[in-house]
Amino acid sequence: MAVAGARLEVALPPPPLDLKGSLTIIDERTGKKYQIQVSENGTIKAADFRKITTGRFDKGLKLYDPGYQNTAPVRSSICYIDGDEGTLKYRGYPIEELAESSSFMEVAYLLLLLADWEFAVSQHSAVPQGILDMIQAMPDDAHPMGMLCSTMSALSLFHPDANPALRGLDLYNSKQVRDKQIARICLFGFFTHSTFCHIAPTIAAAAYSKMAGRPPVLPLNKLSYSENFLYMLDSSGNRAYKPNPRLARVVDVLFILHAEHEMNCSTAAARHLSSSGVDVYTALAGAIGAAYGPLHGGANE
């Protein structure tokens, strides 16, 4: 922390896994002493530094951290990642274990109410015809991420029931409304390391078909998540087409590996947008835009 002449004294309890304690700051500019609480995870609240002032016209200290190098903007129990150690866990489950023995849909709900989850997702697989027409109107050489970003944003026009600007800012206080949108858009992480289920893969497959000069193919509810994605890519509308099971498993593992990557660029973008009260589709379109960048999701290309 850049405070000229300040001395820091940290008092932490002995247990090595519990970092809860207090941070004592003596500001030698004024001689004042401050106590700031440290959480059990070793974090402090940036807003607590506002009380460190030099006088009447001083609004308090602000933390300067370009690029979120040492800032935790949200607390989450969903994912833990340590790039230096090569560790990735979803709700405590090692990614190696999940990739070896679980399907993508199981990972999506971690075995909780799986049948209900699969049914709910299958009921929201249809993409409005206007969205498919929009894809067909795009240039043949359009980048799929650009198509996905544009069509995801346009989806808000087809689902006014999901727009807080039209239904009220308390719209997403309802668990039923939240669950409906999660099932509708579910597992967005394939492109942005965040979470969308059937609509986005359907749009992505339609974008691929457009690039290949073929009409879009709609999903089949009888197929698994990854099988459906391959079906929409390769079947050319032949309902008897059966995706290669080994390839479907590879795609499933790929989805699992990309399902959640903590507070990355696209997740932060979606949270920033949603904090303004926009609908979920606009927020996700912004996240896709972030993932389009060559320093984030675009690096996968």
PDB file of C-alpha atoms in Angstrom:
ATOM      1  CA  MET A   1       0.000   0.000   0.000  1.00  0.00           C
ATOM      2  CA  ALA A   2       1.500   3.339  -1.082  1.00  0.00           C
ATOM      3  CA  VAL A   3       1.245   5.568   2.011  1.00  0.00           C
ATOM      4  CA  ALA A   4       4.335   7.640   2.664  1.00  0.00           C
ATOM      5  CA  GLY A   5       5.721   7.020   6.125  1.00  0.00           C
ATOM      6  CA  ALA A   6       3.060   4.516   7.193  1.00  0.00           C
ATOM      7  CA  ARG A   7       3.970   1.536   9.401  1.00  0.00           C
ATOM      8  CA  LEU A   8       1.933  -1.672   9.139  1.00  0.00           C
ATOM      9  CA  GLU A   9       1.497  -4.093  12.021  1.00  0.00           C
ATOM     10  CA  VAL A  10      -0.377  -7.324  11.254  1.00  0.00           C
ATOM     11  CA  ALA A  11      -1.900  -9.358  14.091  1.00  0.00           C
ATOM     12  CA  LEU A  12      -3.063 -12.814  13.011  1.00  0.00           C
ATOM     13  CA  PRO A  13      -4.166 -15.794  15.116  1.00  0.00           C
ATOM     14  CA  PRO A  14      -1.987 -18.920  15.130  1.00  0.00           C
ATOM     15  CA  PRO A  15      -4.069 -21.445  13.082  1.00  0.00           C
ATOM     16  CA  PRO A  16      -2.354 -21.579   9.654  1.00  0.00           C
ATOM     17  CA  LEU A  17      -5.578 -22.138   7.688  1.00  0.00           C
ATOM     18  CA  ASP A  18      -7.486 -19.287   9.358  1.00  0.00           C
ATOM     19  CA  LEU A  19      -6.144 -15.893   8.315  1.00  0.00           C
ATOM     20  CA  LYS A  20      -8.744 -13.904  10.231  1.00  0.00           C
ATOM     21  CA  GLY A  21      -7.330 -11.079  12.309  1.00  0.00           C
ATOM     22  CA  SER A  22      -6.714  -7.372  12.125  1.00  0.00           C
ATOM     23  CA  LEU A  23      -4.433  -4.968  10.322  1.00  0.00           C
ATOM     24  CA  THR A  24      -3.108  -2.045  12.361  1.00  0.00           C
ATOM     25  CA  ILE A  25      -2.156   1.014  10.345  1.00  0.00           C
ATOM     26  CA  ILE A  26      -0.278   3.953  11.855  1.00  0.00           C
ATOM     27  CA  ASP A  27      -0.419   6.918   9.500  1.00  0.00           C
ATOM     28  CA  GLU A  28       2.712   8.960  10.207  1.00  0.00           C
ATOM     29  CA  ARG A  29       1.244  11.866   8.244  1.00  0.00           C
ATOM     30  CA  THR A  30      -1.247  12.479  11.056  1.00  0.00           C
ATOM     31  CA  GLY A  31      -0.209  10.153  13.872  1.00  0.00           C
ATOM     32  CA  LYS A  32      -3.614   8.456  13.723  1.00  0.00           C
ATOM     33  CA  LYS A  33      -3.990   4.724  14.262  1.00  0.00           C
ATOM     34  CA  TYR A  34      -6.528   2.554  12.425  1.00  0.00           C
ATOM     35  CA  GLN A  35      -7.754  -1.024  12.793  1.00  0.00           C
ATOM     36  CA  ILE A  36      -8.905  -2.876   9.662  1.00  0.00           C
ATOM     37  CA  GLN A  37     -10.372  -6.354   9.842  1.00  0.00           C
ATOM     38  CA  VAL A  38      -8.810  -9.240   7.912  1.00  0.00           C
ATOM     39  CA  SER A  39     -11.142 -12.060   6.838  1.00  0.00           C
ATOM     40  CA  GLU A  40     -10.490 -15.754   7.332  1.00  0.00           C
ATOM     41  CA  ASN A  41      -9.390 -15.841   3.680  1.00  0.00           C
ATOM     42  CA  GLY A  42      -6.811 -13.110   4.182  1.00  0.00           C
ATOM     43  CA  THR A  43      -8.760 -10.306   2.491  1.00  0.00           C
ATOM     44  CA  ILE A  44      -9.614  -6.781   3.590  1.00  0.00           C
ATOM     45  CA  LYS A  45     -12.376  -4.451   2.409  1.00  0.00           C
ATOM     46  CA  ALA A  46     -11.048  -1.691   0.183  1.00  0.00           C
ATOM     47  CA  ALA A  47     -13.789   0.643   1.452  1.00  0.00           C
ATOM     48  CA  ASP A  48     -12.292   0.437   4.956  1.00  0.00           C
ATOM     49  CA  PHE A  49      -9.377   2.566   3.749  1.00  0.00           C
ATOM     50  CA  ARG A  50     -11.688   5.537   3.180  1.00  0.00           C
ATOM     51  CA  LYS A  51     -11.511   6.341   6.863  1.00  0.00           C
ATOM     52  CA  ILE A  52      -7.766   7.011   6.572  1.00  0.00           C
ATOM     53  CA  THR A  53      -7.704  10.753   5.892  1.00  0.00           C
ATOM     54  CA  THR A  54      -5.479  13.750   6.578  1.00  0.00           C
ATOM     55  CA  GLY A  55      -8.250  16.227   7.191  1.00  0.00           C
ATOM     56  CA  ARG A  56     -11.518  17.821   6.165  1.00  0.00           C
ATOM     57  CA  PHE A  57     -10.979  17.929   2.389  1.00  0.00           C
ATOM     58  CA  ASP A  58      -9.360  14.494   2.138  1.00  0.00           C
ATOM     59  CA  LYS A  59     -11.845  11.837   0.970  1.00  0.00           C
ATOM     60  CA  GLY A  60      -9.685   9.003   2.229  1.00  0.00           C
ATOM     61  CA  LEU A  61      -7.309   6.509   0.706  1.00  0.00           C
ATOM     62  CA  LYS A  62      -8.138   4.714  -2.511  1.00  0.00           C
ATOM     63  CA  LEU A  63      -6.492   1.512  -3.672  1.00  0.00           C
ATOM     64  CA  TYR A  64      -4.821   1.672  -7.082  1.00  0.00           C
ATOM     65  CA  ASP A  65      -4.641  -1.771  -8.674  1.00  0.00           C
ATOM     66  CA  PRO A  66      -4.381  -1.715 -12.497  1.00  0.00           C
ATOM     67  CA  GLY A  67      -5.525  -4.958 -14.055  1.00  0.00           C
ATOM     68  CA  TYR A  68      -6.959  -6.433 -10.839  1.00  0.00           C
ATOM     69  CA  GLN A  69      -3.492  -7.775 -10.003  1.00  0.00           C
ATOM     70  CA  ASN A  70      -4.271  -8.083  -6.287  1.00  0.00           C
ATOM     71  CA  THR A  71      -8.020  -7.446  -6.041  1.00  0.00           C
ATOM     72  CA  ALA A  72     -10.866  -9.867  -5.304  1.00  0.00           C
ATOM     73  CA  PRO A  73     -14.094  -8.217  -6.578  1.00  0.00           C
ATOM     74  CA  VAL A  74     -16.407 -11.061  -5.539  1.00  0.00           C
ATOM     75  CA  ARG A  75     -16.487 -13.991  -3.128  1.00  0.00           C
ATOM     76  CA  SER A  76     -17.390 -17.333  -4.684  1.00  0.00           C
ATOM     77  CA  SER A  77     -17.468 -20.998  -3.695  1.00  0.00           C
ATOM     78  CA  ILE A  78     -17.946 -22.186  -7.291  1.00  0.00           C
ATOM     79  CA  CYS A  79     -14.412 -22.382  -8.596  1.00  0.00           C
ATOM     80  CA  TYR A  80     -10.828 -22.460  -7.373  1.00  0.00           C
ATOM     81  CA  ILE A  81      -7.947 -22.044  -9.796  1.00  0.00           C
ATOM     82  CA  ASP A  82      -4.202 -21.804  -9.215  1.00  0.00           C
ATOM     83  CA  GLY A  83      -2.347 -21.441 -12.484  1.00  0.00           C
ATOM     84  CA  ASP A  84       1.074 -21.750 -10.881  1.00  0.00           C
ATOM     85  CA  GLU A  85       0.181 -25.089  -9.284  1.00  0.00           C
ATOM     86  CA  GLY A  86      -1.959 -26.317 -12.186  1.00  0.00           C
ATOM     87  CA  THR A  87      -5.009 -26.675  -9.931  1.00  0.00           C
ATOM     88  CA  LEU A  88      -8.624 -26.293 -11.061  1.00  0.00           C
ATOM     89  CA  LYS A  89     -11.590 -27.329  -8.900  1.00  0.00           C
ATOM     90  CA  TYR A  90     -15.350 -26.933  -9.323  1.00  0.00           C
ATOM     91  CA  ARG A  91     -17.037 -26.710  -5.921  1.00  0.00           C
ATOM     92  CA  GLY A  92     -14.155 -28.661  -4.448  1.00  0.00           C
ATOM     93  CA  TYR A  93     -14.039 -31.401  -7.102  1.00  0.00           C
ATOM     94  CA  PRO A  94     -10.683 -31.710  -8.941  1.00  0.00           C
ATOM     95  CA  ILE A  95     -11.088 -31.094 -12.670  1.00  0.00           C
ATOM     96  CA  GLU A  96      -9.197 -34.322 -13.431  1.00  0.00           C
ATOM     97  CA  GLU A  97     -11.799 -36.360 -11.541  1.00  0.00           C
ATOM     98  CA  LEU A  98     -14.723 -34.612 -13.223  1.00  0.00           C
ATOM     99  CA  ALA A  99     -13.237 -34.873 -16.714  1.00  0.00           C
ATOM    100  CA  GLU A 100     -12.583 -38.589 -16.254  1.00  0.00           C
ATOM    101  CA  SER A 101     -15.860 -39.746 -14.750  1.00  0.00           C
ATOM    102  CA  SER A 102     -18.546 -37.089 -15.324  1.00  0.00           C
ATOM    103  CA  SER A 103     -20.528 -35.724 -18.235  1.00  0.00           C
ATOM    104  CA  PHE A 104     -20.773 -32.033 -18.961  1.00  0.00           C
ATOM    105  CA  MET A 105     -24.398 -31.930 -17.811  1.00  0.00           C
ATOM    106  CA  GLU A 106     -23.450 -33.619 -14.544  1.00  0.00           C
ATOM    107  CA  VAL A 107     -20.746 -31.059 -13.999  1.00  0.00           C
ATOM    108  CA  ALA A 108     -23.230 -28.308 -14.845  1.00  0.00           C
ATOM    109  CA  TYR A 109     -25.325 -29.241 -11.863  1.00  0.00           C
ATOM    110  CA  LEU A 110     -22.852 -31.449  -9.972  1.00  0.00           C
ATOM    111  CA  LEU A 111     -25.273 -34.352  -9.696  1.00  0.00           C
ATOM    112  CA  LEU A 112     -27.958 -32.223  -8.017  1.00  0.00           C
ATOM    113  CA  LEU A 113     -31.460 -32.715  -9.476  1.00  0.00           C
ATOM    114  CA  LEU A 114     -29.857 -33.880 -12.716  1.00  0.00           C
ATOM    115  CA  ALA A 115     -33.037 -35.236 -14.340  1.00  0.00           C
ATOM    116  CA  ASP A 116     -34.950 -32.018 -13.652  1.00  0.00           C
ATOM    117  CA  TRP A 117     -31.996 -29.997 -14.928  1.00  0.00           C
ATOM    118  CA  GLU A 118     -31.748 -31.930 -18.199  1.00  0.00           C
ATOM    119  CA  PHE A 119     -35.513 -31.639 -18.761  1.00  0.00           C
ATOM    120  CA  ALA A 120     -35.531 -27.901 -18.057  1.00  0.00           C
ATOM    121  CA  VAL A 121     -32.656 -27.306 -20.463  1.00  0.00           C
ATOM    122  CA  SER A 122     -34.277 -29.354 -23.238  1.00  0.00           C
ATOM    123  CA  GLN A 123     -37.427 -27.227 -22.996  1.00  0.00           C
ATOM    124  CA  HIS A 124     -35.493 -24.080 -23.902  1.00  0.00           C
ATOM    125  CA  SER A 125     -33.516 -25.319 -26.907  1.00  0.00           C
ATOM    126  CA  ALA A 126     -35.544 -23.491 -29.553  1.00  0.00           C
ATOM    127  CA  VAL A 127     -34.021 -20.374 -31.089  1.00  0.00           C
ATOM    128  CA  PRO A 128     -36.424 -17.737 -32.473  1.00  0.00           C
ATOM    129  CA  GLN A 129     -36.657 -17.852 -36.261  1.00  0.00           C
ATOM    130  CA  GLY A 130     -35.740 -14.176 -36.357  1.00  0.00           C
ATOM    131  CA  ILE A 131     -32.351 -15.009 -34.831  1.00  0.00           C
ATOM    132  CA  LEU A 132     -31.711 -17.703 -37.442  1.00  0.00           C
ATOM    133  CA  ASP A 133     -32.730 -15.254 -40.182  1.00  0.00           C
ATOM    134  CA  MET A 134     -30.317 -12.715 -38.703  1.00  0.00           C
ATOM    135  CA  ILE A 135     -27.467 -15.232 -38.948  1.00  0.00           C
ATOM    136  CA  GLN A 136     -28.339 -16.007 -42.556  1.00  0.00           C
ATOM    137  CA  ALA A 137     -28.197 -12.291 -43.386  1.00  0.00           C
ATOM    138  CA  MET A 138     -24.616 -11.990 -42.142  1.00  0.00           C
ATOM    139  CA  PRO A 139     -21.577 -12.189 -44.452  1.00  0.00           C
ATOM    140  CA  ASP A 140     -20.416 -15.709 -45.294  1.00  0.00           C
ATOM    141  CA  ASP A 141     -16.955 -14.957 -43.908  1.00  0.00           C
ATOM    142  CA  ALA A 142     -18.217 -13.370 -40.665  1.00  0.00           C
ATOM    143  CA  HIS A 143     -16.327 -14.481 -37.560  1.00  0.00           C
ATOM    144  CA  PRO A 144     -18.436 -16.878 -35.423  1.00  0.00           C
ATOM    145  CA  MET A 145     -17.707 -14.901 -32.259  1.00  0.00           C
ATOM    146  CA  GLY A 146     -19.020 -11.751 -33.905  1.00  0.00           C
ATOM    147  CA  MET A 147     -22.164 -13.603 -34.974  1.00  0.00           C
ATOM    148  CA  LEU A 148     -22.640 -15.048 -31.495  1.00  0.00           C
ATOM    149  CA  CYS A 149     -22.168 -11.640 -29.853  1.00  0.00           C
ATOM    150  CA  SER A 150     -24.667  -9.947 -32.181  1.00  0.00           C
ATOM    151  CA  THR A 151     -27.344 -12.626 -31.928  1.00  0.00           C
ATOM    152  CA  MET A 152     -27.005 -12.975 -28.158  1.00  0.00           C
ATOM    153  CA  SER A 153     -27.662  -9.255 -27.803  1.00  0.00           C
ATOM    154  CA  ALA A 154     -30.642  -9.497 -30.179  1.00  0.00           C
ATOM    155  CA  LEU A 155     -32.189 -12.265 -28.047  1.00  0.00           C
ATOM    156  CA  SER A 156     -33.200  -9.630 -25.498  1.00  0.00           C
ATOM    157  CA  LEU A 157     -35.735  -8.348 -28.042  1.00  0.00           C
ATOM    158  CA  PHE A 158     -37.371 -11.780 -28.177  1.00  0.00           C
ATOM    159  CA  HIS A 159     -37.514 -12.220 -24.396  1.00  0.00           C
ATOM    160  CA  PRO A 160     -38.860  -8.983 -22.856  1.00  0.00           C
ATOM    161  CA  ASP A 161     -39.821 -11.048 -19.805  1.00  0.00           C
ATOM    162  CA  ALA A 162     -36.096 -11.148 -18.954  1.00  0.00           C
ATOM    163  CA  ASN A 163     -35.523  -7.388 -19.118  1.00  0.00           C
ATOM    164  CA  PRO A 164     -35.454  -5.480 -15.789  1.00  0.00           C
ATOM    165  CA  ALA A 165     -35.927  -2.224 -17.710  1.00  0.00           C
ATOM    166  CA  LEU A 166     -39.363  -3.498 -18.747  1.00  0.00           C
ATOM    167  CA  ARG A 167     -40.304  -5.742 -15.819  1.00  0.00           C
ATOM    168  CA  GLY A 168     -38.734  -3.887 -12.895  1.00  0.00           C
ATOM    169  CA  LEU A 169     -35.327  -3.920 -11.227  1.00  0.00           C
ATOM    170  CA  ASP A 170     -36.478  -6.557  -8.730  1.00  0.00           C
ATOM    171  CA  LEU A 171     -37.120  -9.061 -11.550  1.00  0.00           C
ATOM    172  CA  TYR A 172     -34.158 -11.275 -10.715  1.00  0.00           C
ATOM    173  CA  ASN A 173     -34.984 -11.384  -7.022  1.00  0.00           C
ATOM    174  CA  SER A 174     -37.192 -14.317  -8.026  1.00  0.00           C
ATOM    175  CA  LYS A 175     -35.394 -17.669  -7.963  1.00  0.00           C
ATOM    176  CA  GLN A 176     -37.873 -19.000 -10.514  1.00  0.00           C
ATOM    177  CA  VAL A 177     -36.958 -16.243 -12.970  1.00  0.00           C
ATOM    178  CA  ARG A 178     -33.233 -16.772 -12.407  1.00  0.00           C
ATOM    179  CA  ASP A 179     -33.488 -20.527 -12.913  1.00  0.00           C
ATOM    180  CA  LYS A 180     -35.509 -20.052 -16.097  1.00  0.00           C
ATOM    181  CA  GLN A 181     -32.847 -17.826 -17.647  1.00  0.00           C
ATOM    182  CA  ILE A 182     -30.035 -20.140 -16.556  1.00  0.00           C
ATOM    183  CA  ALA A 183     -31.764 -23.088 -18.234  1.00  0.00           C
ATOM    184  CA  ARG A 184     -32.563 -21.001 -21.304  1.00  0.00           C
ATOM    185  CA  ILE A 185     -29.075 -19.663 -21.924  1.00  0.00           C
ATOM    186  CA  CYS A 186     -27.135 -22.184 -19.846  1.00  0.00           C
ATOM    187  CA  LEU A 187     -23.455 -23.019 -19.892  1.00  0.00           C
ATOM    188  CA  PHE A 188     -22.162 -20.048 -21.757  1.00  0.00           C
ATOM    189  CA  GLY A 189     -18.722 -21.131 -20.533  1.00  0.00           C
ATOM    190  CA  PHE A 190     -17.883 -22.960 -23.793  1.00  0.00           C
ATOM    191  CA  PHE A 191     -17.050 -19.586 -25.329  1.00  0.00           C
ATOM    192  CA  THR A 192     -16.537 -17.232 -22.379  1.00  0.00           C
ATOM    193  CA  HIS A 193     -15.643 -19.273 -19.301  1.00  0.00           C
ATOM    194  CA  SER A 194     -18.781 -18.326 -17.643  1.00  0.00           C
ATOM    195  CA  THR A 195     -22.236 -20.273 -17.855  1.00  0.00           C
ATOM    196  CA  PHE A 196     -25.414 -21.209 -21.101  1.00  0.00           C
ATOM    197  CA  CYS A 197     -27.158 -24.408 -22.210  1.00  0.00           C
ATOM    198  CA  HIS A 198     -29.071 -25.019 -25.399  1.00  0.00           C
ATOM    199  CA  ILE A 199     -29.628 -21.598 -26.980  1.00  0.00           C
ATOM    200  CA  ALA A 200     -25.970 -20.619 -27.330  1.00  0.00           C
ATOM    201  CA  PRO A 201     -24.753 -23.934 -28.816  1.00  0.00           C
ATOM    202  CA  THR A 202     -27.688 -23.773 -31.232  1.00  0.00           C
ATOM    203  CA  ILE A 203     -26.641 -20.263 -32.278  1.00  0.00           C
ATOM    204  CA  ALA A 204     -22.981 -21.303 -32.500  1.00  0.00           C
ATOM    205  CA  ALA A 205     -23.884 -24.295 -34.677  1.00  0.00           C
ATOM    206  CA  ALA A 206     -26.072 -22.075 -36.872  1.00  0.00           C
ATOM    207  CA  ALA A 207     -23.142 -19.684 -37.300  1.00  0.00           C
ATOM    208  CA  TYR A 208     -20.942 -22.617 -38.320  1.00  0.00           C
ATOM    209  CA  SER A 209     -23.557 -23.793 -40.838  1.00  0.00           C
ATOM    210  CA  LYS A 210     -23.716 -20.279 -42.267  1.00  0.00           C
ATOM    211  CA  MET A 211     -19.946 -20.281 -42.791  1.00  0.00           C
ATOM    212  CA  ALA A 212     -20.195 -23.711 -44.453  1.00  0.00           C
ATOM    213  CA  GLY A 213     -22.980 -22.527 -46.762  1.00  0.00           C
ATOM    214  CA  ARG A 214     -25.595 -24.807 -45.196  1.00  0.00           C
ATOM    215  CA  PRO A 215     -28.968 -24.058 -43.570  1.00  0.00           C
ATOM    216  CA  PRO A 216     -29.101 -24.215 -39.747  1.00  0.00           C
ATOM    217  CA  VAL A 217     -30.007 -27.481 -38.024  1.00  0.00           C
ATOM    218  CA  LEU A 218     -32.223 -27.527 -34.946  1.00  0.00           C
ATOM    219  CA  PRO A 219     -31.354 -29.754 -31.949  1.00  0.00           C
ATOM    220  CA  LEU A 220     -32.907 -33.099 -31.019  1.00  0.00           C
ATOM    221  CA  ASN A 221     -34.032 -33.433 -27.410  1.00  0.00           C
ATOM    222  CA  LYS A 222     -33.226 -37.167 -27.352  1.00  0.00           C
ATOM    223  CA  LEU A 223     -29.492 -36.518 -27.706  1.00  0.00           C
ATOM    224  CA  SER A 224     -27.084 -35.550 -24.948  1.00  0.00           C
ATOM    225  CA  TYR A 225     -25.731 -32.014 -24.714  1.00  0.00           C
ATOM    226  CA  SER A 226     -22.480 -32.710 -26.570  1.00  0.00           C
ATOM    227  CA  GLU A 227     -24.120 -35.119 -29.029  1.00  0.00           C
ATOM    228  CA  ASN A 228     -26.609 -32.405 -29.920  1.00  0.00           C
ATOM    229  CA  PHE A 229     -23.833 -29.907 -30.570  1.00  0.00           C
ATOM    230  CA  LEU A 230     -22.123 -32.342 -32.957  1.00  0.00           C
ATOM    231  CA  TYR A 231     -25.472 -33.218 -34.540  1.00  0.00           C
ATOM    232  CA  MET A 232     -26.149 -29.565 -35.323  1.00  0.00           C
ATOM    233  CA  LEU A 233     -22.647 -29.180 -36.777  1.00  0.00           C
ATOM    234  CA  ASP A 234     -22.446 -32.301 -38.939  1.00  0.00           C
ATOM    235  CA  SER A 235     -25.848 -33.886 -39.618  1.00  0.00           C
ATOM    236  CA  SER A 236     -27.038 -31.505 -42.367  1.00  0.00           C
ATOM    237  CA  GLY A 237     -30.532 -32.130 -41.015  1.00  0.00           C
ATOM    238  CA  ASN A 238     -30.405 -35.935 -41.315  1.00  0.00           C
ATOM    239  CA  ARG A 239     -32.326 -37.014 -38.203  1.00  0.00           C
ATOM    240  CA  ALA A 240     -30.858 -40.522 -38.458  1.00  0.00           C
ATOM    241  CA  TYR A 241     -27.349 -39.124 -38.008  1.00  0.00           C
ATOM    242  CA  LYS A 242     -25.583 -40.393 -34.886  1.00  0.00           C
ATOM    243  CA  PRO A 243     -22.522 -38.496 -33.598  1.00  0.00           C
ATOM    244  CA  ASN A 244     -19.367 -40.496 -32.959  1.00  0.00           C
ATOM    245  CA  PRO A 245     -19.529 -41.397 -29.236  1.00  0.00           C
ATOM    246  CA  ARG A 246     -15.774 -40.964 -28.727  1.00  0.00           C
ATOM    247  CA  LEU A 247     -15.838 -37.522 -30.327  1.00  0.00           C
ATOM    248  CA  ALA A 248     -18.898 -36.608 -28.249  1.00  0.00           C
ATOM    249  CA  ARG A 249     -16.968 -37.562 -25.118  1.00  0.00           C
ATOM    250  CA  VAL A 250     -13.993 -35.420 -26.186  1.00  0.00           C
ATOM    251  CA  VAL A 251     -16.311 -32.452 -26.733  1.00  0.00           C
ATOM    252  CA  ASP A 252     -17.929 -33.127 -23.346  1.00  0.00           C
ATOM    253  CA  VAL A 253     -14.534 -32.994 -21.629  1.00  0.00           C
ATOM    254  CA  LEU A 254     -13.736 -29.784 -23.528  1.00  0.00           C
ATOM    255  CA  PHE A 255     -16.953 -28.224 -22.220  1.00  0.00           C
ATOM    256  CA  ILE A 256     -16.088 -29.368 -18.682  1.00  0.00           C
ATOM    257  CA  LEU A 257     -12.620 -27.798 -18.852  1.00  0.00           C
ATOM    258  CA  HIS A 258     -14.092 -24.456 -19.973  1.00  0.00           C
ATOM    259  CA  ALA A 259     -17.164 -24.402 -17.736  1.00  0.00           C
ATOM    260  CA  GLU A 260     -15.765 -22.102 -15.031  1.00  0.00           C
ATOM    261  CA  HIS A 261     -12.579 -20.052 -14.704  1.00  0.00           C
ATOM    262  CA  GLU A 262     -13.250 -17.682 -11.803  1.00  0.00           C
ATOM    263  CA  MET A 263     -13.361 -13.885 -12.223  1.00  0.00           C
ATOM    264  CA  ASN A 264     -11.856 -13.593 -15.681  1.00  0.00           C
ATOM    265  CA  CYS A 265     -12.310 -10.786 -18.203  1.00  0.00           C
ATOM    266  CA  SER A 266     -15.637 -11.948 -19.665  1.00  0.00           C
ATOM    267  CA  THR A 267     -17.147 -12.801 -16.276  1.00  0.00           C
ATOM    268  CA  ALA A 268     -16.170  -9.376 -14.948  1.00  0.00           C
ATOM    269  CA  ALA A 269     -17.655  -7.746 -18.065  1.00  0.00           C
ATOM    270  CA  ALA A 270     -20.971  -9.550 -17.554  1.00  0.00           C
ATOM    271  CA  ARG A 271     -21.086  -8.534 -13.891  1.00  0.00           C
ATOM    272  CA  HIS A 272     -20.337  -4.895 -14.703  1.00  0.00           C
ATOM    273  CA  LEU A 273     -23.134  -4.791 -17.269  1.00  0.00           C
ATOM    274  CA  SER A 274     -25.682  -6.634 -15.124  1.00  0.00           C
ATOM    275  CA  SER A 275     -25.012  -4.237 -12.231  1.00  0.00           C
ATOM    276  CA  SER A 276     -26.618  -1.500 -14.335  1.00  0.00           C
ATOM    277  CA  GLY A 277     -29.866  -3.461 -14.539  1.00  0.00           C
ATOM    278  CA  VAL A 278     -29.654  -4.604 -18.163  1.00  0.00           C
ATOM    279  CA  ASP A 279     -31.227  -7.875 -19.271  1.00  0.00           C
ATOM    280  CA  VAL A 280     -29.217 -11.083 -19.099  1.00  0.00           C
ATOM    281  CA  TYR A 281     -28.770 -11.318 -22.884  1.00  0.00           C
ATOM    282  CA  THR A 282     -27.181  -7.877 -23.147  1.00  0.00           C
ATOM    283  CA  ALA A 283     -24.838  -8.747 -20.276  1.00  0.00           C
ATOM    284  CA  LEU A 284     -23.825 -12.010 -21.933  1.00  0.00           C
ATOM    285  CA  ALA A 285     -23.336 -10.296 -25.289  1.00  0.00           C
ATOM    286  CA  GLY A 286     -20.830  -8.035 -23.551  1.00  0.00           C
ATOM    287  CA  ALA A 287     -19.124 -11.071 -22.046  1.00  0.00           C
ATOM    288  CA  ILE A 288     -18.895 -12.676 -25.484  1.00  0.00           C
ATOM    289  CA  GLY A 289     -17.379  -9.446 -26.771  1.00  0.00           C
ATOM    290  CA  ALA A 290     -14.708  -9.692 -24.074  1.00  0.00           C
ATOM    291  CA  ALA A 291     -14.062 -13.341 -24.962  1.00  0.00           C
ATOM    292  CA  TYR A 292     -13.664 -12.288 -28.604  1.00  0.00           C
ATOM    293  CA  GLY A 293     -10.479 -10.418 -27.670  1.00  0.00           C
ATOM    294  CA  PRO A 294      -7.162 -12.092 -28.576  1.00  0.00           C
ATOM    295  CA  LEU A 295      -5.879 -11.707 -25.007  1.00  0.00           C
ATOM    296  CA  HIS A 296      -8.833 -13.656 -23.557  1.00  0.00           C
ATOM    297  CA  GLY A 297     -11.022 -16.248 -25.294  1.00  0.00           C
ATOM    298  CA  GLY A 298      -9.618 -15.333 -28.689  1.00  0.00           C
ATOM    299  CA  ALA A 299      -6.285 -16.744 -27.571  1.00  0.00           C
ATOM    300  CA  ASN A 300      -7.832 -20.228 -27.904  1.00  0.00           C
ATOM    301  CA  GLU A 301      -7.875 -19.770 -31.658  1.00  0.00           C
TER     302      GLU A 301
END
